[in-house]
XYZ file of C-alpha atoms in Angstrom:
451
model
C -26.903 -9.534 -22.598
C -24.554 -8.921 -19.677
C -22.744 -10.981 -17.081
C -20.128 -10.674 -14.345
C -16.430 -10.642 -15.180
C -13.861 -12.028 -12.737
C -10.074 -11.842 -12.819
C -8.044 -13.315 -9.960
C -4.235 -13.071 -9.992
C -2.888 -15.677 -7.569
C 0.610 -15.161 -6.184
C 3.055 -15.910 -3.429
C 2.663 -13.592 -0.400
C 2.613 -9.989 -1.591
C 3.938 -7.009 0.406
C 1.033 -5.186 2.037
C 2.012 -1.859 0.497
C 1.875 -3.377 -3.003
C -1.574 -4.923 -2.471
C -3.100 -1.536 -1.672
C -1.355 0.188 -4.593
C -2.031 -2.619 -7.103
C -5.760 -2.637 -6.398
C -5.987 1.095 -7.079
C -4.029 0.675 -10.312
C -6.168 -2.261 -11.445
C -9.398 -0.392 -10.845
C -8.195 2.582 -12.863
C -6.831 0.479 -15.747
C -9.882 -1.765 -16.034
C -12.407 1.068 -15.856
C -10.447 3.159 -18.378
C -9.972 0.301 -20.871
C -13.600 -0.816 -20.706
C -14.641 2.758 -21.503
C -12.204 2.901 -24.428
C -13.509 -0.461 -25.686
C -17.110 0.809 -25.504
C -18.128 -1.973 -23.125
C -20.822 -0.714 -20.776
C -20.761 -2.183 -17.280
C -21.817 -1.785 -13.681
C -19.537 -1.381 -10.685
C -15.826 -2.219 -10.963
C -14.861 -3.834 -7.662
C -11.314 -4.658 -6.624
C -10.204 -6.628 -3.629
C -7.126 -8.477 -2.533
C -5.270 -10.436 0.093
C -1.585 -11.289 0.489
C -2.041 -14.144 -2.035
C -4.417 -12.709 -4.617
C -5.560 -9.604 -6.453
C -9.129 -9.726 -7.737
C -11.218 -7.590 -10.093
C -14.977 -8.124 -10.419
C -16.972 -6.142 -12.992
C -20.745 -6.299 -12.644
C -23.180 -6.328 -15.576
C -20.546 -6.272 -18.318
C -22.157 -6.502 -21.790
C -21.193 -9.522 -23.896
C -20.270 -7.622 -27.075
C -19.231 -4.206 -28.263
C -21.991 -2.252 -29.975
C -21.440 -1.918 -33.717
C -19.532 1.223 -34.579
C -21.073 3.400 -37.283
C -18.938 6.190 -38.665
C -18.885 8.441 -41.694
C -15.711 8.602 -43.750
C -14.817 11.408 -46.098
C -13.528 10.451 -49.539
C -12.121 12.154 -52.630
C -13.601 15.300 -54.249
C -16.487 14.607 -56.632
C -14.652 16.123 -59.610
C -11.872 13.539 -59.164
C -14.068 10.610 -58.181
C -16.783 10.693 -60.863
C -16.220 10.322 -64.610
C -19.227 11.359 -66.690
C -21.396 10.988 -63.604
C -20.213 7.427 -62.950
C -17.814 6.198 -60.219
C -14.269 6.422 -61.475
C -11.122 4.672 -60.149
C -10.861 7.038 -57.147
C -14.483 6.402 -56.126
C -14.155 2.643 -56.636
C -10.979 2.520 -54.572
C -12.586 4.531 -51.761
C -15.664 2.254 -51.733
C -13.443 -0.836 -51.609
C -11.422 0.540 -48.690
C -14.627 1.265 -46.787
C -16.190 -2.097 -47.623
C -19.298 -0.611 -49.231
C -20.890 -0.794 -52.675
C -20.058 2.212 -54.879
C -23.790 2.906 -55.197
C -23.894 3.639 -51.443
C -21.489 6.572 -51.725
C -23.044 9.998 -51.195
C -21.917 13.372 -52.500
C -22.127 16.319 -50.111
C -20.882 19.880 -50.053
C -17.897 20.743 -47.860
C -15.937 23.990 -47.385
C -13.483 22.638 -49.958
C -16.182 21.678 -52.460
C -18.339 18.550 -53.033
C -16.824 15.291 -51.743
C -17.897 11.664 -51.552
C -18.855 10.174 -48.181
C -19.405 6.585 -47.034
C -21.179 5.286 -43.955
C -19.159 2.417 -42.512
C -20.483 -0.069 -39.940
C -17.821 -1.992 -38.020
C -19.237 -5.011 -36.140
C -18.328 -5.066 -32.453
C -16.020 -7.762 -31.081
C -17.140 -10.123 -28.364
C -16.240 -9.149 -24.826
C -14.279 -12.354 -24.218
C -12.111 -11.688 -27.286
C -11.332 -8.169 -26.108
C -10.621 -9.280 -22.525
C -8.303 -12.017 -23.766
C -6.145 -9.271 -25.281
C -6.358 -6.837 -22.350
C -5.842 -9.070 -19.290
C -2.078 -9.688 -19.856
C -1.631 -5.939 -20.399
C -3.335 -5.194 -17.071
C -1.101 -7.635 -15.223
C 2.086 -6.416 -16.911
C 1.028 -2.793 -16.449
C 1.045 -2.927 -12.652
C 3.876 -0.904 -11.123
C 5.558 -1.300 -7.739
C 8.824 -1.354 -5.839
C 11.326 -4.221 -5.996
C 9.702 -6.318 -8.735
C 11.289 -9.688 -9.357
C 11.705 -12.422 -11.956
C 11.406 -16.094 -11.111
C 12.464 -19.295 -12.816
C 14.078 -18.757 -16.200
C 11.353 -16.482 -17.567
C 11.213 -12.740 -18.144
C 7.893 -12.131 -16.376
C 8.214 -9.405 -13.728
C 5.898 -9.013 -10.782
C 6.035 -8.173 -7.096
C 5.997 -11.916 -6.267
C 5.722 -15.026 -8.467
C 2.330 -15.474 -10.151
C 1.094 -19.023 -9.531
C -2.436 -19.116 -10.972
C -5.037 -17.106 -12.862
C -8.825 -17.310 -12.781
C -10.514 -15.450 -15.613
C -14.250 -15.886 -16.125
C -17.001 -14.084 -17.976
C -20.074 -15.465 -16.263
C -19.453 -19.206 -16.470
C -17.278 -18.929 -19.590
C -13.535 -19.375 -19.178
C -11.442 -16.654 -20.843
C -8.188 -18.265 -22.017
C -5.197 -16.177 -20.960
C -1.522 -17.124 -20.854
C 1.381 -15.308 -19.211
C 3.910 -16.720 -21.661
C 6.847 -14.756 -20.220
C 6.546 -16.620 -16.921
C 8.460 -19.848 -16.452
C 6.601 -22.137 -16.433
C 3.874 -20.249 -18.360
C 0.785 -19.447 -16.286
C -2.531 -20.309 -17.948
C -5.917 -19.191 -16.733
C -8.374 -21.740 -15.408
C -11.200 -22.169 -12.928
C -9.047 -23.303 -10.001
C -8.339 -20.895 -7.157
C -6.575 -21.636 -3.866
C -7.834 -21.713 -0.307
C -6.176 -20.208 2.765
C -2.577 -21.429 2.705
C -2.958 -23.391 5.938
C -5.934 -25.291 4.490
C -3.826 -26.140 1.438
C -6.577 -26.969 -1.051
C -7.878 -25.869 -4.433
C -11.429 -24.905 -5.332
C -13.208 -24.615 -8.652
C -15.024 -21.391 -9.495
C -17.981 -22.339 -11.690
C -19.343 -18.831 -12.196
C -17.924 -15.365 -11.587
C -20.868 -14.576 -9.291
C -19.809 -17.435 -6.987
C -16.334 -16.060 -6.318
C -16.674 -14.345 -2.946
C -18.868 -17.055 -1.407
C -16.647 -19.862 -2.681
C -13.521 -18.253 -1.220
C -15.284 -17.564 2.079
C -16.128 -21.273 2.398
C -12.449 -22.004 1.759
C -11.410 -19.784 4.659
C -10.490 -16.653 2.676
C -12.148 -13.288 3.252
C -11.402 -11.729 -0.127
C -13.551 -8.645 0.364
C -11.173 -6.065 1.775
C -13.948 -3.909 3.228
C -15.237 -6.894 5.211
C -11.769 -7.483 6.638
C -11.570 -3.806 7.590
C -14.875 -3.966 9.431
C -14.030 -7.226 11.192
C -10.595 -6.077 12.364
C -11.734 -2.622 13.484
C -14.705 -4.051 15.365
C -12.585 -6.723 17.069
C -9.924 -4.204 18.106
C -12.532 -1.876 19.586
C -14.262 -4.734 21.405
C -11.014 -5.986 22.964
C -10.041 -2.454 24.011
C -13.444 -1.746 25.542
C -13.222 -4.935 27.598
C -10.013 -3.569 29.160
C -11.259 0.021 29.546
C -8.515 1.057 27.144
C -8.114 2.627 23.712
C -6.265 1.176 20.740
C -3.184 2.970 19.416
C -3.448 2.023 15.749
C -2.471 4.706 13.207
C -4.242 4.520 9.874
C -1.104 3.360 8.070
C -0.665 0.429 10.444
C -4.367 -0.466 10.192
C -4.250 -0.503 6.378
C -1.173 -2.741 6.517
C -2.839 -5.154 8.940
C -5.841 -5.459 6.598
C -3.547 -6.374 3.698
C -1.428 -8.864 5.682
C -4.165 -11.427 6.328
C -6.706 -13.563 4.466
C -8.621 -14.795 7.503
C -8.165 -12.178 10.252
C -8.397 -13.076 13.914
C -7.637 -10.522 16.640
C -5.779 -12.069 19.574
C -4.354 -10.565 22.759
C -0.988 -11.119 24.389
C 0.830 -9.937 27.511
C 3.887 -7.740 27.970
C 6.193 -8.900 30.760
C 5.785 -6.491 33.689
C 9.478 -5.576 33.830
C 9.357 -4.030 30.353
C 6.780 -1.445 31.414
C 9.754 0.377 32.954
C 10.826 1.255 29.402
C 9.710 4.568 27.840
C 6.254 4.174 26.273
C 7.491 5.365 22.878
C 10.059 2.555 22.816
C 7.424 -0.102 23.482
C 5.019 1.439 20.962
C 7.744 1.662 18.290
C 8.715 -1.980 18.780
C 5.083 -3.064 18.605
C 3.925 -0.952 15.677
C 6.983 -0.572 13.441
C 8.790 -3.845 14.090
C 6.047 -6.346 14.933
C 2.786 -4.847 13.600
C 1.084 -5.168 16.995
C -1.526 -2.801 18.423
C -0.713 -1.283 21.856
C -3.487 -0.580 24.354
C -3.437 2.796 26.112
C -5.038 3.533 29.442
C -8.129 5.683 29.094
C -7.661 9.306 30.171
C -3.993 8.653 30.955
C -1.753 11.731 31.024
C 1.181 11.223 28.687
C 4.367 13.014 29.682
C 6.584 13.179 26.566
C 9.647 13.002 28.825
C 8.499 9.957 30.832
C 11.016 7.122 31.075
C 8.509 4.429 32.062
C 5.235 3.318 30.478
C 3.195 2.098 33.454
C 0.992 5.176 33.555
C 0.335 5.103 29.811
C 0.188 1.527 28.492
C -1.551 -1.634 29.618
C 0.459 -4.817 29.889
C -1.770 -6.271 27.157
C -1.347 -5.859 23.405
C -3.399 -6.960 20.394
C -2.254 -8.735 17.243
C -4.021 -9.661 14.009
C -3.415 -13.302 13.168
C -3.722 -15.062 9.819
C -3.722 -18.483 11.459
C -6.447 -21.003 12.177
C -8.374 -20.980 15.452
C -6.865 -24.199 16.935
C -3.438 -22.550 16.833
C -4.438 -19.327 18.681
C -2.661 -20.181 21.949
C 0.522 -21.190 20.126
C 0.438 -18.011 18.025
C 0.046 -15.817 21.114
C 2.919 -17.533 22.960
C 5.192 -17.194 19.941
C 4.445 -13.506 19.522
C 4.916 -12.851 23.233
C 8.369 -14.444 23.040
C 9.320 -12.354 20.003
C 8.105 -9.146 21.653
C 9.947 -10.038 24.855
C 13.199 -10.502 22.922
C 12.765 -7.164 21.148
C 12.049 -5.333 24.398
C 14.993 -7.036 26.110
C 17.241 -5.597 23.384
C 15.690 -2.164 23.911
C 16.237 -2.442 27.662
C 19.891 -3.304 27.074
C 20.422 -0.291 24.793
C 18.681 1.980 27.290
C 20.856 0.784 30.174
C 24.057 1.199 28.130
C 23.086 4.784 27.197
C 22.225 5.720 30.774
C 25.742 4.848 31.919
C 27.116 7.788 29.945
C 25.940 11.418 30.252
C 24.734 13.165 27.118
C 27.730 15.532 27.124
C 30.083 12.552 26.720
C 28.607 11.799 23.291
C 29.733 15.113 21.804
C 33.130 13.791 20.754
C 31.446 10.873 18.951
C 29.590 13.390 16.762
C 32.973 14.205 15.170
C 33.023 10.709 13.655
C 29.640 11.063 11.903
C 29.564 12.989 8.611
C 26.570 15.288 8.269
C 26.814 15.869 4.514
C 29.580 16.126 1.940
C 31.259 19.497 2.309
C 29.309 20.361 5.480
C 31.483 18.634 8.053
C 30.449 16.374 10.903
C 27.393 16.316 13.144
C 29.442 18.204 15.718
C 30.077 20.929 13.147
C 26.360 21.056 12.539
C 25.636 21.404 16.267
C 28.108 24.272 16.535
C 26.498 26.027 13.560
C 23.084 25.621 15.197
C 24.462 27.107 18.422
C 25.881 30.047 16.478
C 22.545 30.637 14.694
C 20.694 30.395 18.014
C 22.881 33.131 19.507
C 22.301 35.363 16.475
C 18.531 34.886 16.777
C 18.638 35.639 20.500
C 20.433 38.914 19.786
C 18.191 40.018 16.914
C 14.909 39.096 18.659
C 15.897 40.401 22.121
C 14.844 37.126 23.748
C 14.651 37.179 27.586
C 17.716 35.777 29.337
C 16.037 32.709 30.868
C 14.582 31.588 27.509
C 17.877 32.437 25.815
C 19.769 30.174 28.205
C 17.347 27.292 27.543
C 17.625 27.792 23.772
C 21.422 27.719 23.879
C 21.452 24.522 25.945
C 18.916 22.853 23.619
C 20.961 23.764 20.531
C 24.055 22.369 22.232
C 22.492 18.986 23.084
C 19.915 18.463 20.330
C 21.932 16.011 18.189
C 23.796 14.129 20.898
C 21.367 11.203 20.938
C 22.104 10.423 17.263
C 25.153 8.476 18.426
C 23.317 6.704 21.252
C 22.637 2.967 21.231
C 18.892 3.517 21.408
C 18.646 5.789 18.356
C 21.008 3.494 16.482
C 18.415 0.727 16.901
C 15.280 2.912 16.773
C 15.940 5.931 14.498
C 12.284 6.956 14.852
C 13.043 8.035 18.433
C 15.743 10.596 17.619
C 15.339 13.765 19.639
C 12.715 12.199 21.881
C 15.190 9.875 23.591
C 17.726 12.683 23.897
C 15.195 14.809 25.770
C 14.347 11.975 28.162
C 18.025 11.350 28.906
C 18.645 15.055 29.592
C 15.772 15.322 32.083
C 16.996 12.236 33.930
C 20.477 13.775 34.115
C 19.057 16.860 35.843
C 18.822 19.232 32.893
C 16.070 21.879 33.000
C 12.725 20.499 31.795
C 12.328 23.231 29.174
C 15.682 22.292 27.642
C 14.805 18.591 27.643
C 11.399 19.307 26.104
C 12.931 21.463 23.362
C 15.317 18.654 22.425
C 12.525 16.055 22.520
C 10.257 18.129 20.269
C 12.720 19.660 17.823
C 11.883 17.080 15.110
C 8.181 17.927 15.260
C 5.967 17.392 13.398
C 6.945 13.752 13.039
């Protein structure tokens, strides 16, 4: 017979990057161990949220098949005495758990030897899983693992509960290294804001039971819901979403009950460079910017009005009655971040790029390689050598020399100090605003490509 196996590891909020990695590790470990244990099964499904990692194995047989194997024993001339089993044959039969009369003599390249057919009864699936589940949990790897309480258990975040079922049968498991020890049971937890427990009667009930409790455990369903909602919101504004795959994967793993909401950017902040606004939204706040359809993006533009809408999207993990409050709170946070960016931009614009060259002397490039200014001067020297050896036309040569001279100046700017992702790009924008040739500014802006 076969049934469904369920393991849920309940935790405090996990980092999104660990959820994605842990699910891949769990799937590999479970599938590999079940194969080694000779337990046939259907699909191995993994899914997770910030508060739980789940493994569901379909059609898992309830017991190992018996293992029949043939064991080679001592040579016949040593094992038989006057045609009867001697001490060597009797000892071999005892070790194999068979009657001496069941031993068979067969020829081998080294002469006739005794053989025994041994049948080892298979263990029950629940017995085997009881031994393997702690190993799966302790075998997960990730960055910045922690201990909690007075125990020695290590995990990305404290483990608070375990659900381990084979069909309707509870598999007893204890994480004894945790403090207090965590024992498996039937109780799972709802969405944190609903603050309730729920009993899982059967492994097949897991996904439906959690859905009723406000948790969308199935990661693929969350992906579909979020992607569809983002596209719908963007289409309603005649815009396109700017959501790199890495950000999208993180958003999926940050929520248990996703809701896509929209907020507004204060109009004054659209005078900031679009890359600044996008960096604040994506890297700092995990928001999704909306880009105007068919908008021409000038990489040296210092304002975002022609590129971005004043609306942004966010993926909430809250409950519907709190939507308005969540949007207002996120708008305030974004406004504060953009106000800081505006301040840094205004401070930088008060000083020309050339004035930052002396500050490069105070920044060490690498041990034994001098300062950033030394690096700039080496780059200028190499640029001149390349110009000579490649016979580059004078106008391009002049642009190349100017770009090499200025390319690292923005590393000591306020803006790059706060947003390192914008190095080079911000320097190019500043140069164009100061009246530098566009080709020079573009070379500085693009010299970190590909990003």
